[in-house]
Short mmCIF file of C-alpha atoms and ligand atoms in Angstrom, two decimals:
data_model
loop_
_atom_site.label_atom_id
_atom_site.label_comp_id
_atom_site.label_asym_id
_atom_site.label_seq_id
_atom_site.Cartn_x
_atom_site.Cartn_y
_atom_site.Cartn_z
CA MET A 23 0.05 -0.01 0.01
CA GLY A 24 1.30 3.47 -1.03
CA ILE A 25 1.42 6.33 1.49
CA THR A 26 -1.86 7.82 0.15
CA LYS A 27 -3.80 4.64 0.73
CA ASP A 28 -2.48 4.25 4.28
CA LEU A 29 -3.40 7.75 4.93
CA ASP A 30 -6.95 7.11 3.57
CA VAL A 31 -7.47 4.15 5.96
CA LEU A 32 -6.22 6.34 8.97
CA LYS A 33 -8.88 8.86 7.89
CA GLN A 34 -11.47 6.08 7.92
CA LEU A 35 -10.32 4.89 11.39
CA PHE A 36 -10.55 8.52 12.42
CA SER A 37 -14.05 8.74 11.45
CA ASN A 38 -14.88 5.87 13.87
CA LEU A 39 -13.39 7.80 16.86
CA SER A 40 -15.52 9.26 19.61
CA GLU A 41 -16.51 12.91 19.12
CA ALA A 42 -14.15 13.87 22.01
CA ASP A 43 -11.25 12.16 20.55
CA LYS A 44 -12.00 13.59 17.07
CA ARG A 45 -12.01 17.05 18.48
CA ALA A 46 -8.57 16.49 20.24
CA PHE A 47 -7.19 15.16 17.09
CA LEU A 48 -8.61 17.91 14.94
CA ARG A 49 -7.40 20.86 17.07
CA SER A 50 -4.32 21.31 14.83
CA PHE A 51 -6.01 20.85 11.50
CA THR A 52 -8.65 23.55 11.02
CA LEU A 53 -7.68 24.95 7.51
CA ASN A 54 -9.49 23.75 4.56
CA GLU A 55 -6.46 23.84 2.09
CA ASN A 56 -8.47 23.63 -1.04
CA ILE A 57 -10.70 26.53 -0.35
CA ARG A 58 -7.97 28.73 1.21
CA ARG A 59 -5.61 28.11 -1.71
CA ILE A 60 -7.74 30.36 -4.05
CA ALA A 61 -8.07 33.36 -1.56
CA THR A 62 -5.32 35.64 -2.72
CA PRO A 63 -5.33 39.30 -2.59
CA LYS A 64 -6.31 41.24 -5.62
CA GLU A 65 -3.40 42.49 -7.62
CA ILE A 66 -4.16 44.39 -10.74
CA SER A 67 -1.74 43.03 -13.32
CA HIS A 68 -3.44 43.81 -16.63
CA CYS A 69 -6.22 45.90 -18.11
CA LEU A 70 -9.67 44.12 -17.34
CA HIS A 71 -10.94 44.94 -20.74
CA CYS A 72 -8.13 43.90 -23.07
CA ARG A 73 -5.56 42.29 -20.63
CA SER A 74 -2.81 44.72 -21.78
CA THR A 75 -0.11 45.19 -19.12
CA HIS A 76 0.38 48.88 -20.19
CA PHE A 77 -2.02 50.82 -17.82
CA VAL A 78 -1.54 53.74 -15.36
CA LYS A 79 -3.27 54.93 -12.21
CA ASN A 80 -5.90 57.45 -13.01
CA GLY A 81 -7.64 59.09 -9.95
CA LYS A 82 -10.16 57.56 -7.65
CA GLU A 83 -13.81 56.57 -8.10
CA ASN A 84 -15.93 56.15 -4.87
CA ASN A 85 -12.69 55.72 -3.01
CA ASN A 86 -11.49 52.92 -5.41
CA GLN A 87 -8.30 53.29 -7.38
CA ARG A 88 -9.10 53.92 -11.05
CA TYR A 89 -6.85 52.78 -13.82
CA LEU A 90 -6.49 53.86 -17.52
CA CYS A 91 -5.39 51.44 -20.13
CA ARG A 92 -2.98 52.98 -22.67
CA THR A 93 -3.70 50.14 -25.03
CA CYS A 94 -7.49 50.23 -25.33
CA ASN A 95 -7.93 53.59 -23.59
CA LYS A 96 -10.62 52.42 -21.38
CA SER A 97 -10.56 52.99 -17.78
CA PHE A 98 -11.38 50.45 -14.96
CA VAL A 99 -11.61 49.81 -11.19
CA GLU A 100 -10.78 46.90 -9.22
CA GLN A 101 -14.44 45.83 -9.23
CA THR A 102 -14.85 45.99 -12.99
CA GLY A 103 -16.37 42.74 -14.26
CA THR A 104 -17.15 41.48 -10.75
CA ILE A 105 -20.62 41.36 -9.12
CA LEU A 106 -19.42 44.32 -6.99
CA TYR A 107 -19.24 46.61 -9.93
CA LYS A 108 -21.71 49.59 -10.19
CA THR A 109 -23.82 48.39 -7.44
CA HIS A 110 -23.81 51.84 -5.94
CA LYS A 111 -22.95 50.43 -2.56
CA SER A 112 -19.71 50.33 -0.55
CA SER A 113 -17.73 47.24 -0.28
CA ASP A 114 -18.43 47.54 3.50
CA THR A 115 -22.10 46.86 2.80
CA TRP A 116 -21.28 43.90 0.62
CA GLU A 117 -19.09 42.47 3.37
CA LYS A 118 -21.72 43.00 6.01
CA TYR A 119 -24.13 41.29 3.75
CA ILE A 120 -21.91 38.22 3.21
CA GLU A 121 -21.66 38.01 6.88
CA CYS A 122 -25.30 38.02 7.44
CA MET A 123 -25.80 35.58 4.74
CA LEU A 124 -23.22 33.08 5.90
CA GLY A 125 -24.83 33.41 9.37
CA LYS A 126 -27.99 32.00 7.79
CA SER A 127 -30.07 35.17 8.13
CA SER A 128 -33.33 35.38 6.04
CA ILE A 129 -33.30 37.79 3.10
CA ARG A 130 -35.46 40.12 5.09
CA LYS A 131 -33.14 40.36 7.90
CA CYS A 132 -29.99 40.66 5.69
CA ALA A 133 -31.82 43.56 3.94
CA LYS A 134 -32.61 45.22 7.19
CA GLU A 135 -29.09 44.82 8.69
CA CYS A 136 -27.46 46.10 5.48
CA ASN A 137 -29.91 48.89 4.96
CA ILE A 138 -30.78 47.59 1.39
CA ASN A 139 -34.23 46.71 0.01
CA ILE A 140 -35.47 43.18 -0.26
CA ALA A 141 -35.33 42.94 -3.96
CA THR A 142 -31.53 43.89 -3.83
CA ALA A 143 -30.92 41.44 -0.95
CA PHE A 144 -32.54 38.73 -3.09
CA ALA A 145 -30.44 39.57 -6.04
CA TRP A 146 -27.27 39.74 -4.14
CA ARG A 147 -27.78 36.37 -2.41
CA HIS A 148 -27.98 34.67 -5.81
CA LYS A 149 -25.15 36.74 -7.39
CA ILE A 150 -22.83 35.81 -4.41
CA LEU A 151 -24.08 31.96 -4.62
CA ASP A 152 -23.34 32.17 -8.32
CA ALA A 153 -19.87 33.24 -7.55
CA LEU A 154 -19.56 30.54 -4.83
CA GLN A 155 -20.63 28.01 -7.39
CA LYS A 156 -17.67 28.96 -9.55
CA MET A 157 -15.35 28.52 -6.46
CA MET A 158 -16.91 25.12 -5.69
CA ASP A 159 -16.44 24.05 -9.27
CA THR A 160 -12.75 23.86 -8.59
CA VAL A 161 -13.16 21.43 -5.64
CA GLU A 162 -11.51 18.01 -6.21
CA LEU A 163 -12.37 15.25 -3.79
CA ASP A 164 -9.57 13.05 -2.55
CA GLY A 165 -8.97 10.39 0.07
CA ILE A 166 -12.00 8.37 0.99
CA VAL A 167 -14.94 9.68 -1.07
CA GLN A 168 -18.33 8.73 -0.34
CA ALA A 169 -21.13 9.29 -3.01
CA ASP A 170 -24.89 9.00 -2.70
CA GLU A 171 -28.03 10.77 -4.19
CA THR A 172 -30.75 12.37 -2.34
CA TYR A 173 -34.28 13.26 -3.67
CA THR A 174 -36.54 15.94 -3.23
CA ALA A 175 -39.95 17.06 -4.81
CA ILE A 176 -39.84 19.63 -7.57
CA SER A 177 -40.54 23.10 -5.96
CA TYR A 178 -42.08 25.83 -8.03
CA LYS A 179 -41.77 28.26 -5.09
CA GLY A 180 -41.95 31.91 -6.15
CA ASN A 181 -42.82 31.09 -9.71
CA HIS A 182 -46.80 31.00 -9.54
CA LYS A 183 -47.16 34.49 -10.88
CA HIS A 184 -45.38 33.69 -13.99
CA PHE A 185 -46.72 30.35 -15.31
CA LYS A 186 -49.34 27.76 -14.71
CA LEU A 187 -48.30 24.74 -12.58
CA PRO A 188 -48.18 21.45 -14.50
CA ARG A 189 -49.80 19.89 -11.51
CA PRO A 190 -51.68 21.10 -8.27
CA PRO A 191 -49.19 22.58 -5.73
CA HIS A 192 -48.04 20.46 -2.77
CA LYS A 193 -48.33 21.90 0.67
CA ARG A 194 -44.98 22.56 1.97
CA GLY A 195 -43.31 19.40 3.52
CA THR A 196 -46.07 16.92 2.07
CA LYS A 197 -44.86 13.98 0.03
CA ALA A 198 -44.90 13.86 -3.71
CA GLN A 199 -48.05 12.04 -5.03
CA LYS A 200 -46.47 9.05 -6.58
CA ARG A 201 -44.69 6.59 -4.23
CA GLY A 202 -40.97 5.78 -4.55
CA ILE A 203 -38.58 7.63 -6.78
CA SER A 204 -40.73 9.07 -9.61
CA GLN A 205 -39.95 11.37 -12.44
CA GLU A 206 -41.62 14.00 -10.13
CA LYS A 207 -38.41 13.86 -7.84
CA VAL A 208 -35.33 15.96 -8.32
CA CYS A 209 -32.27 13.89 -7.86
CA VAL A 210 -29.30 15.50 -6.32
CA THR A 211 -26.01 13.80 -6.68
CA CYS A 212 -23.41 14.30 -4.11
CA GLY A 213 -19.84 13.27 -3.42
CA ILE A 214 -18.02 14.18 -0.21
CA ASN A 215 -14.73 13.34 1.45
CA LEU A 216 -13.76 13.19 5.06
CA ASN A 217 -12.11 16.53 5.06
CA GLY A 218 -15.24 18.52 4.64
CA LEU A 219 -15.07 18.99 0.85
CA SER A 220 -18.13 18.31 -1.03
CA ILE A 221 -19.80 18.39 -4.51
CA ALA A 222 -23.44 18.32 -5.15
CA LYS A 223 -25.65 19.31 -8.03
CA ILE A 224 -29.10 18.48 -9.48
CA SER A 225 -28.39 15.70 -11.93
CA ASN A 226 -31.64 14.46 -13.25
CA LEU A 227 -35.28 13.63 -12.31
CA GLY A 228 -35.85 10.23 -10.94
CA ARG A 229 -33.25 7.51 -10.46
CA PRO A 230 -29.85 8.45 -11.89
CA GLN A 231 -28.21 6.77 -14.96
CA LEU A 232 -24.47 6.72 -15.37
CA SER A 233 -24.47 9.81 -17.67
CA ASP A 234 -26.33 11.68 -14.80
CA LEU A 235 -23.78 10.61 -12.20
CA GLN A 236 -21.01 11.65 -14.61
CA LYS A 237 -22.36 15.17 -15.07
CA VAL A 238 -21.69 15.81 -11.40
CA LEU A 239 -18.80 13.52 -10.51
CA GLN A 240 -16.65 12.70 -13.62
CA GLY A 241 -13.15 14.34 -13.32
CA ARG A 242 -13.78 15.60 -9.79
CA ILE A 243 -12.22 12.66 -7.83
CA THR A 244 -8.62 12.23 -7.71
CA SER A 245 -7.14 8.86 -8.87
CA GLU A 246 -5.81 7.68 -5.55
CA SER A 247 -9.16 7.98 -3.83
CA ILE A 248 -11.23 5.14 -2.46
CA PHE A 249 -14.78 5.48 -3.75
CA VAL A 250 -17.49 4.25 -1.38
CA THR A 251 -21.09 3.95 -2.51
CA ASP A 252 -24.15 1.79 -1.97
CA SER A 253 -25.18 -0.84 -4.51
CA LEU A 254 -26.75 1.42 -7.06
CA ARG A 255 -25.45 -0.15 -10.30
CA PRO A 256 -24.12 2.91 -12.21
CA TYR A 257 -21.65 3.77 -9.50
CA GLN A 258 -19.82 0.59 -10.52
CA LYS A 259 -19.41 1.66 -14.11
CA LEU A 260 -18.54 5.21 -12.98
CA SER A 261 -15.70 3.96 -10.66
CA LEU A 262 -14.34 1.78 -13.46
CA ASP A 263 -14.35 4.74 -15.85
CA MET A 264 -12.60 6.95 -13.30
CA ASN A 265 -10.23 4.11 -12.40
CA LEU A 266 -11.11 4.37 -8.58
CA LYS A 267 -10.76 1.68 -5.91
CA HIS A 268 -14.60 1.03 -5.21
CA ILE A 269 -16.06 -0.10 -2.05
CA ARG A 270 -19.69 -1.15 -2.82
CA ILE A 271 -21.96 -1.61 0.15
CA ASP A 272 -24.38 -4.32 -0.26
CA SER A 273 -27.93 -3.50 -0.45
CA GLY A 274 -29.56 -3.61 3.08
CA LYS A 275 -26.06 -3.29 4.93
CA ARG A 276 -24.73 -0.10 6.43
CA THR A 277 -21.07 -0.95 6.23
CA LYS A 278 -18.44 -2.98 4.42
CA GLY A 279 -15.37 -3.58 6.67
CA VAL A 280 -14.32 -0.15 8.09
CA PHE A 281 -16.20 1.62 5.31
CA ASN A 282 -19.68 3.28 5.28
CA ILE A 283 -21.57 6.02 3.66
CA GLN A 284 -22.45 7.65 6.97
CA THR A 285 -20.76 11.07 6.35
CA VAL A 286 -22.75 11.60 3.04
CA ASN A 287 -25.98 10.53 4.65
CA ASN A 288 -25.35 12.94 7.41
CA TYR A 289 -24.57 15.59 4.77
CA HIS A 290 -28.19 14.79 3.24
CA SER A 291 -29.91 15.06 6.55
CA ARG A 292 -28.31 18.39 7.33
CA LEU A 293 -29.10 19.67 3.81
CA LYS A 294 -32.86 18.86 4.42
CA ASP A 295 -32.87 20.48 7.85
CA MET A 296 -31.39 23.60 6.42
CA ILE A 297 -33.77 23.85 3.33
CA ILE A 298 -36.78 23.14 5.41
CA GLY A 299 -35.96 24.48 8.88
CA ILE A 300 -34.07 27.63 7.76
CA PHE A 301 -35.27 28.56 4.36
CA LYS A 302 -38.75 27.09 4.52
CA GLY A 303 -38.16 25.26 1.18
CA VAL A 304 -36.36 26.55 -1.82
CA ALA A 305 -37.42 26.74 -5.39
CA THR A 306 -35.80 23.99 -7.58
CA LYS A 307 -34.43 26.61 -9.95
CA TYR A 308 -32.33 27.88 -6.99
CA LEU A 309 -31.46 24.62 -5.59
CA ASN A 310 -28.04 24.32 -7.03
CA ASN A 311 -27.15 27.69 -5.27
CA TYR A 312 -28.32 26.38 -1.98
CA LEU A 313 -26.28 23.24 -2.45
CA VAL A 314 -23.02 25.19 -2.70
CA TYR A 315 -24.24 27.13 0.24
CA HIS A 316 -24.60 24.06 2.22
CA ASN A 317 -21.15 22.75 1.11
CA PHE A 318 -19.43 25.97 2.01
CA VAL A 319 -21.41 26.97 5.14
CA ASN A 320 -22.33 23.78 6.79
CA PHE A 321 -19.88 21.04 5.48
CA SER A 322 -16.49 22.65 4.90
CA LYS A 323 -14.24 22.72 7.89
CA ASP A 324 -13.27 26.34 8.73
CA THR A 325 -14.48 29.09 11.01
CA ILE A 326 -17.25 31.19 9.79
CA GLU A 327 -14.93 34.35 9.96
CA ASN A 328 -12.30 32.58 7.73
CA LYS A 329 -15.26 31.46 5.27
CA CYS A 330 -16.29 35.15 5.06
CA LEU A 331 -12.83 36.29 4.18
CA ILE A 332 -12.36 33.79 1.57
CA LEU A 333 -15.68 34.43 -0.04
CA ILE A 334 -15.07 38.24 -0.10
CA GLU A 335 -11.71 37.65 -1.58
CA PHE A 336 -13.03 35.28 -4.13
CA ILE A 337 -15.70 37.65 -5.26
CA ARG A 338 -13.16 40.54 -5.49
CA ASN A 339 -11.06 38.38 -7.70
CA THR A 340 -13.65 36.64 -9.93
CA LEU A 341 -14.76 38.04 -13.19
CA TYR A 342 -18.49 37.21 -13.10
CA SER A 343 -21.62 39.43 -13.67
CA CYS A 344 -25.20 38.89 -13.80
CA LYS A 345 -28.21 41.30 -14.16
CA SER A 346 -30.53 41.32 -11.15
CA ILE A 347 -33.36 41.17 -13.57
CA ASP A 348 -32.28 37.87 -15.16
CA ILE A 349 -32.10 36.00 -11.81
CA SER A 350 -35.75 35.08 -11.69
CA LYS A 351 -35.68 34.10 -15.41
CA ARG A 352 -33.63 30.93 -14.77
CA PRO A 353 -35.19 27.61 -15.89
CA CYS A 354 -37.55 26.04 -13.32
CA ILE A 355 -35.73 22.79 -13.41
CA PRO A 356 -31.97 23.38 -14.09
CA ILE A 357 -30.81 20.04 -15.85
ZN1 LIG B 413 -7.07 47.79 -22.08
#
């Protein structure tokens, strides 16, 4: 066995420790390397319009350094091209908002605390989560990786004004009409490792096929990993394709040797608690955004203060923009 495999087994043994022993062991490991790696301070090295390196400082705009490009003659500020650009709010307001949001405040409460209106608070939430989605797209799982799907009824929450429901609405929290895993259920495919890294996305409706699992997990698990799943058949082919050592837990069983899928099951139940308990249900069209929120806020191992800093830095450094007016025009079922 190579060094990495030994380490993986150690991690699995660790997951079997008592909570007190885990805490004692973890005290020296609080950083989430993969997420921290991308949080670097913003350095302007090229024009944000044409990428020319020939630019000069050119006064200030709302207290932000402005630059003028000598090649394309356009001016820019640090925020150009990011979601922070031209929002007519200070970066302090954004930082405060991110703190409120990572503290799981409702949109109404975030709006009040930051002195912005509710529509703005709603748009900011999804712009920030879109950016977070980009950050989470770079996550690769290593070590012992558990994968499993979870299912939720399609929710058209917030859409009723714009279109007619294809079926009568469910009362919140009631079960979908058809029993079992029907095409009325949204399948969320998830992969997690034991270090607090996670990947989750809506993959399909009903039971997933190989191609559905591939959309979410292909290329996202490093080759030395041990892949632990239940007996659902497509995981077998997926692990072969990805050249992973596969531990398949037989149907009706909870473990195989020292391996289990308890961490991913835990991840699912905490996800449901958050969506129902805190957000009172979320529209399926925004579910992917709440999945990355769950990954980052609930599952990744770091303090909430560090997560705020990491997210603020990431947003400052990520070229991504989205018009507030387009947020609600997203497809009802994003697959
Ligand atoms: Zn330029």
